[in-house]
Amino acid sequence: MVPVPLSRLQPSRTDEIEDWPYLDEAVLLRTRSRRVCMTCHWFRHHGGVNCIPVLTCQLHQGLIAHGEHLTSRCQGWTDDQVRQKGWAPEVA
């Protein structure tokens, strides 16, 4: 199997999170439902420089502007695994 080189146009998981690009309206859609970035399985927050939270989408490997995580989602929104399967389904 030949390794495929990563494109520099696409961020990779080896890049520092702070170097990821911000997601724009081409990816994020406005919504008025509970299906927002903050409730998505792919949403994460990290402690950034000076402990300022950095909001990220692991699916798109991009940053989410503060406030956008409450009013936007993308086409890849997925319900959190805890809500889908219950708490710690692997021990059931």
C-alpha positions as a LaTeX table, in Angstrom:
\begin{tabular}{lrrr}
\hline
Residue & $x$ (\AA) & $y$ (\AA) & $z$ (\AA) \\
\hline
Met1 & 0.00 & 0.00 & 0.00 \\
Val2 & 1.46 & 3.34 & $-1.08$ \\
Pro3 & 0.95 & 6.26 & 1.34 \\
Val4 & $-0.97$ & 9.15 & $-0.14$ \\
Pro5 & 0.59 & 12.57 & 0.56 \\
Leu6 & $-1.72$ & 15.02 & 2.29 \\
Ser7 & $-2.68$ & 18.16 & 0.45 \\
Arg8 & $-1.67$ & 21.39 & 2.16 \\
Leu9 & $-5.06$ & 22.77 & 1.13 \\
Gln10 & $-6.69$ & 20.32 & 3.54 \\
Pro11 & $-5.68$ & 20.62 & 7.21 \\
Ser12 & $-4.40$ & 17.42 & 8.78 \\
Arg13 & $-4.61$ & 16.20 & 12.33 \\
Thr14 & $-0.87$ & 16.81 & 12.70 \\
Asp15 & $-1.41$ & 20.56 & 12.27 \\
Glu16 & $-1.80$ & 22.61 & 15.41 \\
Ile17 & $-5.47$ & 23.23 & 16.10 \\
Glu18 & $-4.91$ & 26.99 & 16.20 \\
Asp19 & $-3.62$ & 26.75 & 12.60 \\
Trp20 & $-6.85$ & 25.23 & 11.28 \\
Pro21 & $-8.94$ & 27.57 & 9.08 \\
Tyr22 & $-12.21$ & 29.04 & 10.32 \\
Leu23 & $-15.33$ & 27.48 & 8.84 \\
Asp24 & $-17.41$ & 29.92 & 6.81 \\
Glu25 & $-20.94$ & 30.09 & 5.44 \\
Ala26 & $-19.96$ & 27.69 & 2.65 \\
Val27 & $-19.81$ & 24.97 & 5.34 \\
Leu28 & $-21.94$ & 26.27 & 8.20 \\
Leu29 & $-25.68$ & 26.70 & 7.77 \\
Arg30 & $-27.86$ & 28.90 & 9.98 \\
Thr31 & $-30.41$ & 26.92 & 11.97 \\
Arg32 & $-33.07$ & 27.48 & 14.61 \\
Ser33 & $-33.19$ & 23.96 & 15.96 \\
Arg34 & $-31.27$ & 21.93 & 18.52 \\
Arg35 & $-29.12$ & 20.64 & 15.66 \\
Val36 & $-26.30$ & 23.13 & 16.14 \\
Cys37 & $-22.54$ & 22.65 & 16.28 \\
Met38 & $-22.53$ & 22.53 & 20.07 \\
Thr39 & $-24.79$ & 19.45 & 20.10 \\
Cys40 & $-22.91$ & 17.66 & 17.31 \\
His41 & $-20.78$ & 14.56 & 17.87 \\
Trp42 & $-17.86$ & 16.24 & 16.05 \\
Phe43 & $-17.82$ & 19.42 & 18.18 \\
Arg44 & $-14.86$ & 19.90 & 20.54 \\
His45 & $-13.42$ & 22.74 & 22.56 \\
His46 & $-9.78$ & 23.11 & 23.55 \\
Gly47 & $-7.87$ & 25.44 & 25.79 \\
Gly48 & $-6.05$ & 27.80 & 23.46 \\
Val49 & $-3.45$ & 30.47 & 24.06 \\
Asn50 & $-4.00$ & 32.21 & 27.42 \\
Cys51 & $-6.72$ & 29.60 & 28.18 \\
Ile52 & $-9.12$ & 31.18 & 25.66 \\
Pro53 & $-11.42$ & 28.38 & 24.42 \\
Val54 & $-10.94$ & 27.30 & 20.82 \\
Leu55 & $-14.07$ & 25.75 & 19.26 \\
Thr56 & $-13.47$ & 23.10 & 16.60 \\
Cys57 & $-15.22$ & 20.76 & 14.22 \\
Gln58 & $-13.32$ & 17.47 & 14.05 \\
Leu59 & $-15.24$ & 16.40 & 10.93 \\
His60 & $-14.16$ & 19.42 & 8.87 \\
Gln61 & $-10.97$ & 20.00 & 10.88 \\
Gly62 & $-11.77$ & 23.68 & 11.18 \\
Leu63 & $-12.32$ & 26.35 & 13.79 \\
Ile64 & $-15.76$ & 27.67 & 14.69 \\
Ala65 & $-16.13$ & 31.36 & 15.55 \\
His66 & $-17.50$ & 32.06 & 19.03 \\
Gly67 & $-21.28$ & 32.24 & 18.90 \\
Glu68 & $-21.52$ & 30.30 & 15.64 \\
His69 & $-21.58$ & 27.04 & 17.60 \\
Leu70 & $-24.98$ & 28.08 & 19.00 \\
Thr71 & $-26.67$ & 29.14 & 15.75 \\
Ser72 & $-25.09$ & 27.06 & 12.98 \\
Arg73 & $-24.57$ & 23.49 & 11.81 \\
Cys74 & $-23.21$ & 21.73 & 8.74 \\
Gln75 & $-24.60$ & 18.99 & 6.50 \\
Gly76 & $-22.54$ & 16.45 & 8.46 \\
Trp77 & $-24.28$ & 17.11 & 11.80 \\
Thr78 & $-24.53$ & 13.90 & 13.80 \\
Asp79 & $-26.21$ & 13.27 & 17.13 \\
Asp80 & $-23.80$ & 12.69 & 19.98 \\
Gln81 & $-22.96$ & 9.02 & 20.60 \\
Val82 & $-24.13$ & 9.30 & 24.23 \\
Arg83 & $-27.60$ & 10.36 & 23.07 \\
Gln84 & $-27.63$ & 7.77 & 20.28 \\
Lys85 & $-26.61$ & 4.74 & 22.31 \\
Gly86 & $-26.87$ & 5.77 & 25.95 \\
Trp87 & $-24.12$ & 6.16 & 28.51 \\
Ala88 & $-21.22$ & 3.68 & 28.10 \\
Pro89 & $-22.97$ & 1.16 & 25.81 \\
Glu90 & $-19.77$ & $-0.91$ & 25.59 \\
Val91 & $-20.28$ & $-2.16$ & 29.17 \\
Ala92 & $-23.90$ & $-3.22$ & 28.64 \\
\hline
\end{tabular}
